[in-house]
Short mmCIF file of C-alpha atoms and ligand atoms in Angstrom, two decimals:
data_model
loop_
_atom_site.label_atom_id
_atom_site.label_comp_id
_atom_site.label_asym_id
_atom_site.label_seq_id
_atom_site.Cartn_x
_atom_site.Cartn_y
_atom_site.Cartn_z
CA UNK A 49 174.59 8.10 176.25
CA UNK A 50 176.28 8.14 179.64
CA UNK A 51 179.88 9.28 179.16
CA UNK A 52 181.41 6.11 180.64
CA UNK A 53 179.22 3.95 178.41
CA UNK A 54 180.24 6.11 175.43
CA UNK A 55 183.88 5.71 176.41
CA UNK A 56 183.49 1.93 176.67
CA UNK A 57 181.81 1.87 173.27
CA UNK A 58 184.70 3.73 171.70
CA UNK A 59 187.21 1.30 173.22
CA UNK A 60 185.24 -1.91 172.79
CA UNK A 61 187.95 -3.81 170.86
CA UNK A 62 190.57 -3.01 173.57
CA UNK A 63 188.12 -4.02 176.33
CA UNK A 64 187.48 -7.36 174.69
CA UNK A 65 191.24 -7.77 174.30
CA UNK A 66 191.77 -7.14 178.05
CA UNK A 67 189.11 -9.71 178.90
CA UNK A 68 190.76 -12.16 176.50
CA UNK A 69 194.21 -11.59 178.03
CA UNK A 70 192.86 -11.99 181.55
CA UNK A 71 190.89 -15.15 180.70
CA UNK A 72 193.87 -16.65 178.87
CA UNK A 73 196.09 -16.18 181.93
CA UNK A 74 193.47 -17.64 184.27
CA UNK A 75 192.77 -20.66 182.08
CA UNK A 76 196.47 -21.30 181.49
CA UNK A 77 197.00 -21.23 185.26
CA UNK A 78 194.24 -23.75 185.99
CA UNK A 79 196.48 -26.81 186.42
CA UNK A 80 198.51 -25.03 189.12
CA UNK A 81 195.98 -22.95 191.03
CA UNK A 82 194.33 -24.43 194.17
CA UNK A 83 191.56 -26.69 192.87
CA UNK A 84 189.05 -25.42 195.42
CA UNK A 85 188.83 -22.71 198.10
CA UNK A 86 187.56 -23.27 201.62
CA UNK A 87 188.33 -19.82 203.09
CA UNK A 88 185.48 -17.41 203.48
CA UNK A 89 184.45 -15.01 200.71
CA UNK A 90 184.36 -11.25 201.36
CA UNK A 91 181.03 -9.80 202.44
CA UNK A 92 178.87 -7.88 199.97
CA UNK A 93 180.07 -4.35 199.14
CA UNK A 94 177.90 -1.28 198.46
CA UNK A 95 176.14 -0.71 195.13
CA UNK A 96 178.47 1.45 193.00
CA UNK A 97 176.96 4.89 192.39
CA UNK A 98 179.45 6.20 189.86
CA UNK A 99 180.70 3.65 187.37
CA UNK A 100 184.29 2.41 186.99
CA UNK A 101 183.98 1.49 183.30
CA UNK A 102 184.57 -2.01 181.99
CA UNK A 103 188.33 -1.75 182.65
CA UNK A 104 187.66 -0.69 186.23
CA UNK A 105 185.18 -3.53 186.69
CA UNK A 106 187.72 -6.03 185.38
CA UNK A 107 190.40 -4.66 187.72
CA UNK A 108 188.06 -4.86 190.72
CA UNK A 109 186.95 -8.39 189.81
CA UNK A 110 190.57 -9.51 189.39
CA UNK A 111 191.49 -8.09 192.76
CA UNK A 112 188.41 -8.85 194.87
CA UNK A 113 186.78 -12.02 193.52
CA UNK A 114 188.92 -13.94 191.02
CA UNK A 115 191.39 -15.23 193.66
CA UNK A 116 188.52 -17.00 195.42
CA UNK A 117 187.16 -18.79 192.38
CA UNK A 118 187.69 -22.55 192.18
CA UNK A 119 189.54 -24.45 189.50
CA UNK A 120 186.31 -26.23 188.58
CA UNK A 121 187.10 -25.85 184.88
CA UNK A 122 190.43 -27.57 185.47
CA UNK A 123 191.65 -31.16 185.38
CA UNK A 124 191.51 -32.24 189.05
CA UNK A 125 188.17 -30.88 190.22
CA UNK A 126 186.49 -34.26 190.61
CA UNK A 127 183.54 -33.24 192.81
CA UNK A 128 179.92 -33.84 191.77
CA UNK A 129 180.01 -34.51 188.00
CA UNK A 130 181.81 -31.43 186.74
CA UNK A 131 182.66 -30.87 183.12
CA UNK A 132 185.00 -28.15 181.96
CA UNK A 133 184.71 -26.04 178.84
CA UNK A 134 186.52 -27.08 175.66
CA UNK A 135 188.38 -24.29 173.83
CA UNK A 136 185.81 -24.29 171.03
CA UNK A 137 182.90 -24.19 173.47
CA UNK A 138 184.36 -21.12 175.20
CA UNK A 139 184.64 -19.47 171.79
CA UNK A 140 180.99 -20.27 171.12
CA UNK A 141 179.99 -19.07 174.56
CA UNK A 142 181.71 -15.71 174.14
CA UNK A 143 180.04 -15.25 170.77
CA UNK A 144 176.68 -16.15 172.30
CA UNK A 145 177.07 -13.12 174.56
CA UNK A 146 178.47 -10.92 171.82
CA UNK A 147 175.55 -11.65 169.48
CA UNK A 148 172.99 -11.73 172.32
CA UNK A 149 170.32 -13.47 170.24
CA UNK A 150 166.98 -14.34 171.79
CA UNK A 151 166.45 -18.03 171.17
CA UNK A 152 162.74 -17.86 171.95
CA UNK A 153 161.76 -17.96 168.30
CA UNK A 154 162.77 -17.13 164.77
CA UNK A 155 162.41 -13.34 165.33
CA UNK A 156 164.31 -12.31 162.22
CA UNK A 157 167.37 -14.46 162.95
CA UNK A 158 168.83 -17.80 161.93
CA UNK A 159 169.80 -18.49 165.54
CA UNK A 160 166.95 -20.92 166.27
CA UNK A 161 167.73 -22.86 163.08
CA UNK A 162 171.26 -23.29 164.47
CA UNK A 163 169.74 -24.61 167.71
CA UNK A 164 167.66 -27.11 165.73
CA UNK A 165 170.74 -28.29 163.86
CA UNK A 166 172.59 -28.78 167.18
CA UNK A 167 169.67 -30.58 168.84
CA UNK A 168 169.57 -32.96 165.84
CA UNK A 169 173.33 -33.61 165.98
CA UNK A 170 173.13 -34.42 169.68
CA UNK A 171 170.14 -36.68 169.06
CA UNK A 172 172.27 -38.66 166.64
CA UNK A 173 175.21 -38.68 169.06
CA UNK A 174 173.03 -40.27 171.76
CA UNK A 175 171.51 -42.81 169.36
CA UNK A 176 167.98 -41.40 169.34
CA UNK A 177 165.79 -41.59 166.24
CA UNK A 178 164.07 -38.70 164.52
CA UNK A 179 160.79 -39.23 166.37
CA UNK A 180 162.57 -37.53 169.26
CA UNK A 181 162.47 -33.75 169.10
CA UNK A 182 164.07 -31.53 171.66
CA UNK A 183 165.36 -28.23 172.93
CA UNK A 184 168.15 -26.72 174.99
CA UNK A 185 167.42 -26.00 178.63
CA UNK A 186 169.62 -24.84 181.49
CA UNK A 187 170.57 -28.18 183.05
CA UNK A 188 169.48 -31.72 183.78
CA UNK A 189 167.14 -30.64 186.56
CA UNK A 190 165.14 -28.54 184.13
CA UNK A 191 165.44 -31.22 181.44
CA UNK A 192 163.95 -33.74 183.89
CA UNK A 193 161.25 -31.23 184.79
CA UNK A 194 160.30 -30.73 181.15
CA UNK A 195 160.21 -34.50 180.52
CA UNK A 196 158.04 -35.07 183.60
CA UNK A 197 155.78 -32.15 182.65
CA UNK A 198 155.10 -33.85 179.31
CA UNK A 199 154.56 -37.10 181.23
CA UNK A 200 152.01 -35.35 183.42
CA UNK A 201 150.17 -34.13 180.33
CA UNK A 202 150.23 -37.68 178.94
CA UNK A 203 148.65 -38.99 182.15
CA UNK A 204 145.90 -36.44 181.58
CA UNK A 205 145.41 -37.69 178.03
CA UNK A 206 145.05 -41.23 179.40
CA UNK A 207 142.60 -40.19 182.13
CA UNK A 208 140.57 -37.74 180.05
CA UNK A 209 141.87 -34.67 181.88
CA UNK A 210 143.42 -31.57 180.28
CA UNK A 211 146.13 -30.95 182.89
CA UNK A 212 147.45 -27.74 181.34
CA UNK A 213 144.01 -26.19 181.83
CA UNK A 214 142.58 -27.97 184.86
CA UNK A 215 145.75 -28.31 186.90
CA UNK A 216 147.64 -31.29 188.29
CA UNK A 217 145.07 -31.81 191.05
CA UNK A 218 142.58 -32.99 188.44
CA UNK A 219 144.74 -36.09 187.94
CA UNK A 220 144.39 -37.30 191.51
CA UNK A 221 147.41 -39.01 193.06
CA UNK A 222 150.11 -39.87 190.50
CA UNK A 223 152.43 -42.86 190.76
CA UNK A 224 156.07 -42.26 189.88
CA UNK A 225 158.24 -45.37 190.07
CA UNK A 226 162.03 -45.44 190.06
CA UNK A 227 164.94 -47.49 191.41
CA UNK A 228 167.71 -44.99 192.22
CA UNK A 229 166.42 -41.59 191.09
CA UNK A 230 168.62 -38.50 191.23
CA UNK A 231 167.48 -35.94 193.82
CA UNK A 232 166.39 -33.63 190.99
CA UNK A 233 163.49 -35.97 190.19
CA UNK A 234 161.87 -35.30 193.58
CA UNK A 235 162.49 -31.58 193.06
CA UNK A 236 160.83 -31.74 189.64
CA UNK A 237 157.81 -33.51 191.10
CA UNK A 238 157.53 -30.76 193.70
CA UNK A 239 157.66 -28.06 190.99
CA UNK A 240 155.09 -29.89 188.88
CA UNK A 241 152.52 -30.20 191.65
CA UNK A 242 152.76 -33.98 191.57
CA UNK A 243 154.49 -33.99 194.94
CA UNK A 244 157.78 -35.35 196.21
CA UNK A 245 156.00 -38.09 198.18
CA UNK A 246 154.56 -39.58 194.99
CA UNK A 247 158.04 -40.82 194.05
CA UNK A 248 158.04 -44.49 195.00
CA UNK A 249 161.27 -46.41 195.29
CA UNK A 250 161.26 -49.73 193.48
CA UNK A 251 163.78 -52.28 194.84
CA UNK A 252 167.15 -52.39 193.10
CA UNK A 253 169.09 -55.48 192.08
CA UNK A 254 170.91 -57.33 194.87
CA UNK A 255 174.68 -57.22 195.29
CA UNK A 256 175.20 -53.52 195.88
CA UNK A 257 173.63 -52.49 192.58
CA UNK A 258 171.75 -49.22 192.00
CA UNK A 259 169.92 -50.52 188.91
CA UNK A 260 166.23 -51.20 189.30
CA UNK A 261 165.06 -54.79 189.70
CA UNK A 262 162.88 -55.10 186.58
CA UNK A 263 160.87 -57.96 188.10
CA UNK A 264 160.06 -55.72 191.07
CA UNK A 265 159.09 -52.91 188.70
CA UNK A 266 156.88 -55.36 186.82
CA UNK A 267 155.16 -56.27 190.09
CA UNK A 268 154.76 -52.61 191.11
CA UNK A 269 153.15 -51.79 187.76
CA UNK A 270 150.86 -54.82 187.99
CA UNK A 271 149.71 -53.64 191.42
CA UNK A 272 148.47 -50.37 189.90
CA UNK A 273 145.60 -52.29 188.33
CA UNK A 274 145.67 -50.51 185.01
CA UNK A 275 146.20 -46.99 186.41
CA UNK A 276 148.68 -45.16 184.14
CA UNK A 277 151.98 -44.22 185.80
CA UNK A 278 155.35 -42.59 185.23
CA UNK A 279 158.52 -44.67 185.32
CA UNK A 280 161.82 -42.83 185.73
CA UNK A 281 164.68 -44.99 184.52
CA UNK A 282 168.22 -44.05 185.47
CA UNK A 283 171.08 -44.24 183.02
CA UNK A 284 174.13 -43.45 185.13
CA UNK A 285 173.64 -43.01 188.88
CA UNK A 286 175.92 -40.48 190.56
CA UNK A 287 177.61 -42.82 193.06
CA UNK A 288 178.26 -46.05 191.21
CA UNK A 289 177.22 -45.05 187.65
CA UNK A 290 174.81 -47.95 187.44
CA UNK A 291 172.38 -48.26 184.55
CA UNK A 292 168.83 -49.57 184.54
CA UNK A 293 168.12 -52.17 181.86
CA UNK A 294 166.33 -49.76 179.53
CA UNK A 295 165.36 -52.40 176.99
CA UNK A 296 163.77 -54.64 179.61
CA UNK A 297 161.91 -51.68 181.14
CA UNK A 298 160.66 -50.53 177.72
CA UNK A 299 159.44 -54.09 177.03
CA UNK A 300 157.07 -53.77 180.03
CA UNK A 301 155.11 -51.25 177.96
CA UNK A 302 153.57 -54.14 176.08
CA UNK A 303 151.69 -55.01 179.27
CA UNK A 304 151.35 -51.76 181.21
CA UNK A 305 150.50 -48.17 180.40
CA UNK A 306 153.31 -45.92 181.62
CA UNK A 307 155.40 -43.00 180.48
CA UNK A 308 159.08 -43.86 180.38
CA UNK A 309 161.38 -40.97 181.26
CA UNK A 310 165.13 -41.66 181.23
CA UNK A 311 167.52 -39.52 183.25
CA UNK A 312 170.74 -39.97 181.26
CA UNK A 313 172.28 -36.74 182.55
CA UNK A 314 175.84 -37.92 182.09
CA UNK A 315 175.35 -41.64 181.47
CA UNK A 316 174.00 -40.82 178.01
CA UNK A 317 177.60 -40.24 176.94
CA UNK A 318 178.23 -44.00 177.21
CA UNK A 319 176.69 -44.04 173.71
CA UNK A 320 179.87 -42.40 172.38
CA UNK A 321 182.08 -45.31 173.37
CA UNK A 322 181.58 -48.60 171.48
CA UNK A 323 182.81 -50.50 174.53
CA UNK A 324 180.12 -48.94 176.75
CA UNK A 325 177.26 -48.11 174.36
CA UNK A 326 175.41 -51.25 175.47
CA UNK A 327 174.73 -49.50 178.79
CA UNK A 328 172.27 -47.16 177.04
CA UNK A 329 170.77 -49.77 174.76
CA UNK A 330 167.08 -48.99 174.54
CA UNK A 331 167.42 -45.27 175.28
CA UNK A 332 165.53 -44.56 172.07
CA UNK A 333 162.46 -46.38 173.42
CA UNK A 334 162.01 -43.70 176.09
CA UNK A 335 159.14 -41.23 175.84
CA UNK A 336 161.36 -38.49 177.21
CA UNK A 337 165.12 -38.26 177.73
CA UNK A 338 167.33 -35.93 179.76
CA UNK A 339 171.01 -35.37 178.91
CA UNK A 340 173.22 -32.76 180.53
CA UNK A 341 175.77 -30.98 178.36
CA UNK A 342 177.69 -28.94 180.93
CA UNK A 343 178.90 -32.24 182.37
CA UNK A 344 180.37 -34.61 179.82
CA UNK A 345 180.06 -32.53 176.66
CA UNK A 346 182.32 -30.02 178.41
CA UNK A 347 180.46 -26.89 177.41
CA UNK A 348 180.16 -24.01 179.90
CA UNK A 349 177.24 -23.86 182.35
CA UNK A 350 174.32 -23.78 181.73
CA UNK A 351 173.35 -26.32 179.09
CA UNK A 352 171.35 -29.52 178.78
CA UNK A 353 168.97 -31.02 176.22
CA UNK A 354 165.61 -32.65 176.60
CA UNK A 355 163.99 -34.96 174.06
CA UNK A 356 160.51 -36.37 173.72
CA UNK A 357 158.44 -38.30 171.19
CA UNK A 358 155.32 -36.28 172.08
CA UNK A 359 156.01 -32.72 171.02
CA UNK A 360 152.26 -32.19 170.71
CA UNK A 361 151.90 -32.70 174.47
CA UNK A 362 154.98 -30.58 175.13
CA UNK A 363 153.38 -27.67 173.25
CA UNK A 364 150.22 -28.13 175.31
CA UNK A 365 152.24 -27.67 178.50
CA UNK A 366 154.56 -24.86 177.42
CA UNK A 367 152.49 -22.99 174.83
CA UNK A 368 152.86 -19.28 175.48
CA UNK A 369 149.69 -17.83 174.01
CA UNK A 370 149.74 -14.16 173.14
CA UNK A 371 148.94 -12.23 169.95
CA UNK A 372 152.30 -10.46 170.15
CA UNK A 373 154.14 -13.79 170.16
CA UNK A 374 152.11 -15.47 167.39
CA UNK A 375 150.54 -18.92 167.34
CA UNK A 376 152.61 -22.14 167.48
CA UNK A 377 152.31 -23.26 163.88
CA UNK A 378 154.33 -25.86 161.99
CA UNK A 379 157.66 -26.26 163.72
CA UNK A 380 156.88 -24.67 167.11
CA UNK A 381 159.20 -21.92 168.33
CA UNK A 382 161.23 -22.78 171.42
CA UNK A 383 159.19 -20.43 173.58
CA UNK A 384 156.31 -22.93 173.14
CA UNK A 385 158.49 -25.87 174.17
CA UNK A 386 160.50 -24.79 177.21
CA UNK A 387 159.94 -23.18 180.62
CA UNK A 388 161.65 -20.00 179.43
CA UNK A 389 160.25 -17.43 177.04
CA UNK A 390 163.30 -15.30 176.23
CA UNK A 391 166.33 -17.53 176.25
CA UNK A 392 170.04 -17.43 175.61
CA UNK A 393 171.34 -19.19 172.48
CA UNK A 394 172.96 -21.87 174.62
CA UNK A 395 173.25 -24.17 171.61
CA UNK A 396 176.17 -22.18 170.21
CA UNK A 397 178.90 -23.48 172.58
CA UNK A 398 177.79 -27.06 171.89
CA UNK A 399 177.66 -26.34 168.15
CA UNK A 400 181.22 -25.03 168.27
CA UNK A 401 182.51 -28.02 170.21
CA UNK A 402 180.81 -30.54 167.92
CA UNK A 403 182.15 -28.81 164.81
CA UNK A 404 185.62 -28.46 166.31
CA UNK A 405 186.10 -31.99 167.67
CA UNK A 406 183.35 -34.06 166.11
CA UNK A 407 182.04 -37.34 167.39
CA UNK A 408 185.59 -38.74 167.52
CA UNK A 409 186.98 -35.95 169.67
CA UNK A 410 184.15 -36.20 172.17
CA UNK A 411 184.44 -39.97 172.20
CA UNK A 412 188.11 -39.59 173.12
CA UNK A 413 187.21 -37.40 176.13
CA UNK A 414 184.71 -39.97 177.37
CA UNK A 415 187.05 -42.93 176.89
CA UNK A 416 190.01 -41.15 178.50
CA UNK A 417 187.90 -40.22 181.54
CA UNK A 418 186.68 -43.80 181.85
CA UNK A 419 190.26 -45.13 181.68
CA UNK A 420 191.40 -42.60 184.30
CA UNK A 421 188.60 -43.61 186.66
CA UNK A 422 189.55 -47.27 186.27
CA UNK A 423 193.17 -46.45 187.04
CA UNK A 424 192.33 -44.38 190.13
CA UNK A 425 190.00 -47.19 191.23
CA UNK A 426 192.91 -49.63 191.09
CA UNK A 427 195.12 -47.20 192.98
CA UNK A 428 192.51 -46.67 195.70
CA UNK A 429 191.92 -50.40 196.07
CA UNK A 430 195.66 -50.94 196.46
CA UNK A 431 196.00 -48.33 199.25
CA UNK A 432 195.92 -49.79 202.76
CA UNK A 433 193.76 -47.03 204.21
CA UNK A 434 191.00 -47.04 201.58
CA UNK A 435 188.51 -49.40 200.01
CA UNK A 436 186.12 -49.12 197.07
CA UNK A 437 182.44 -48.81 197.95
CA UNK A 438 181.34 -49.88 194.46
CA UNK A 439 183.06 -51.24 191.38
CA UNK A 440 184.21 -48.52 188.98
CA UNK A 441 181.63 -49.01 186.24
CA UNK A 442 182.34 -45.91 184.17
CA UNK A 443 183.77 -42.56 185.26
CA UNK A 444 183.21 -42.36 189.02
CA UNK A 445 185.33 -43.84 191.81
CA UNK A 446 183.26 -44.23 194.98
CA UNK A 447 185.35 -45.21 198.00
CA UNK A 448 185.79 -44.80 201.72
CA UNK A 449 188.20 -45.33 204.60
CA UNK A 450 189.11 -48.96 205.15
CA UNK A 451 188.65 -48.57 208.92
CA UNK A 452 185.87 -46.81 210.78
CA UNK A 453 184.43 -44.69 207.93
CA UNK A 454 182.39 -42.28 210.03
CA UNK A 455 181.00 -39.13 208.44
CA UNK A 456 183.50 -37.00 210.42
CA UNK A 457 186.56 -39.03 209.44
CA UNK A 458 185.54 -39.12 205.78
CA UNK A 459 184.86 -35.36 205.83
CA UNK A 460 188.30 -34.80 207.38
CA UNK A 461 189.90 -36.77 204.56
CA UNK A 462 188.01 -34.71 201.96
CA UNK A 463 189.10 -31.51 203.69
CA UNK A 464 192.73 -32.56 203.78
CA UNK A 465 192.65 -33.30 200.04
CA UNK A 466 191.03 -29.92 199.31
CA UNK A 467 193.52 -28.07 201.54
CA UNK A 468 196.40 -29.60 199.61
CA UNK A 469 195.08 -27.63 196.61
CA UNK A 470 195.75 -30.69 194.49
CA UNK A 471 192.24 -32.07 194.03
CA UNK A 472 188.61 -31.67 194.96
CA UNK A 473 186.38 -34.64 195.81
CA UNK A 474 182.86 -34.54 197.27
CA UNK A 475 181.30 -36.66 200.02
CA UNK A 476 178.41 -39.05 199.59
CA UNK A 477 176.67 -41.90 201.35
CA UNK A 478 176.60 -45.20 199.51
CA UNK A 479 174.53 -48.06 200.84
CA UNK A 480 174.48 -46.36 204.24
CA UNK A 481 178.27 -45.87 204.36
CA UNK A 482 179.81 -42.37 204.22
CA UNK A 483 182.32 -42.11 201.39
CA UNK A 484 183.88 -39.93 198.74
CA UNK A 485 183.40 -39.67 195.00
CA UNK A 486 185.97 -38.85 192.36
CA UNK A 487 184.08 -38.15 189.11
CA UNK A 488 186.07 -37.83 185.91
CA UNK A 489 184.38 -35.71 183.26
CA UNK A 490 186.83 -32.95 182.36
CA UNK A 491 188.28 -32.76 178.83
CA UNK A 492 191.82 -31.95 179.98
CA UNK A 493 192.39 -34.47 182.77
CA UNK A 494 195.51 -36.52 182.03
CA UNK A 495 197.19 -39.62 183.43
CA UNK A 496 199.55 -37.35 185.32
CA UNK A 497 196.55 -35.62 186.92
CA UNK A 498 195.22 -39.01 187.99
CA UNK A 499 198.53 -39.73 189.67
CA UNK A 500 198.50 -36.36 191.42
CA UNK A 501 195.03 -37.14 192.80
CA UNK A 502 196.18 -40.51 194.12
CA UNK A 503 199.28 -38.89 195.64
CA UNK A 504 197.10 -36.25 197.33
CA UNK A 505 194.89 -38.97 198.79
CA UNK A 506 197.91 -40.92 199.99
CA UNK A 507 199.36 -37.83 201.65
CA UNK A 508 196.01 -36.92 203.24
CA UNK A 509 195.75 -40.42 204.72
CA UNK A 510 199.27 -40.21 206.14
CA UNK A 511 198.66 -36.71 207.56
C1 LIG B 214 173.80 -33.83 187.57
C2 LIG B 214 172.60 -34.66 187.47
C3 LIG B 214 171.33 -34.09 187.47
C4 LIG B 214 171.10 -32.61 187.71
O1 LIG B 214 171.82 -31.86 186.80
P1 LIG B 214 171.94 -30.28 186.84
O2 LIG B 214 172.55 -29.98 185.52
O3 LIG B 214 172.84 -29.97 187.98
O4 LIG B 214 170.59 -29.71 187.01
C5 LIG B 214 170.24 -34.93 187.29
N1 LIG B 214 170.41 -36.26 187.13
C6 LIG B 214 171.63 -36.85 187.15
C7 LIG B 214 171.73 -38.32 186.98
C8 LIG B 214 172.75 -36.06 187.31
O5 LIG B 214 173.97 -36.62 187.31
#
């Protein structure tokens, strides 16, 4: 063994203690550090020839890189839809690395059984029945890709084509219908060989809504003349957090043959709140479902789940056939269900958080975030210089300048907020108008944080 490696091995407990001490200081400082950094990062350094040991690496990281990291795990990073990491999930994440299990299959470990337990708990949390089976993947983009890959295989079943063997081209042009799809859907279609241009926008409801007009979807399906299609329903759009009427869309299946995929990346968490659960009514009727976990479950990146009722088709797509891996018998190993072969046990952070806080604790996070968004929405509406672009339906406040909201002026406002170090918001375009989004999905955001964000916006407007 290399002498530095041997030295690190002999001091492993102290090294872990140093990492713990460092992380504890950084996490404790989150509420006060600048929420985001705009200054330029250092250029890449040379590959180290001699090693510095783990202590040396920690010292160099602390000096060279840590100061430039954002406070994205903290309470006022409201860009995109950014979850933090609950204390229990960090514990689970550290242990995931310490144990370094390969979640591809049983392989002499109980790790995959733990993943199955977690997938089943989350299924219950989101109100899905047992016909839905699932797996952990890296994020909602991959979860959408897996769901749409199973959809593609289903189209093949309908058309008498074995897509996993013959290729997507054997299907001919595929119709994918959606009202306000997330950009990851087009990316998934590109990956899957279906093609970005096959995503067809169905009109949304009038009155500034982002939810699909079900009558228009009905008409679009009728126009396909019996050709099977894929419908992507959206449960929580990123700008206005609008929800398609999942029950009404599922009811169309009585008349048309289509695969219903639901992108519930963060909107799926509405199921945790009795006051908002109606928004995801009908989620269970989907053929495949995507829910992100590194957003509103507040586990570290990267974690999401995918569910489907057609595990048989999923195995056809993802089956990894090799004598050294064994055949997919009985309960298929995860390597036959997901894009990865070897995979991190990313269920463990979620398992820890669910055991630590339960359904009630996670419900409290969701409901607090929703209340904070409503309050910021009221504050923004009351400010002279700003106006809401959409009603605050759940956890996102989408707003713009009251006067002359050009892209440049809105970007300048966002920059001023970021430079204050107090908050981080990201730009968007809603209904053709440039604006900003404040998305609440962090477990530690408080009422006081909400007031600091509003104060930062007020100051940025004045400056
Ligand atoms: C965030 C998001 C995605 C993509 O999620 P990643 O985890 O970043 O891959 C997809 N759909 C919706 C609705 C989202 O909010």
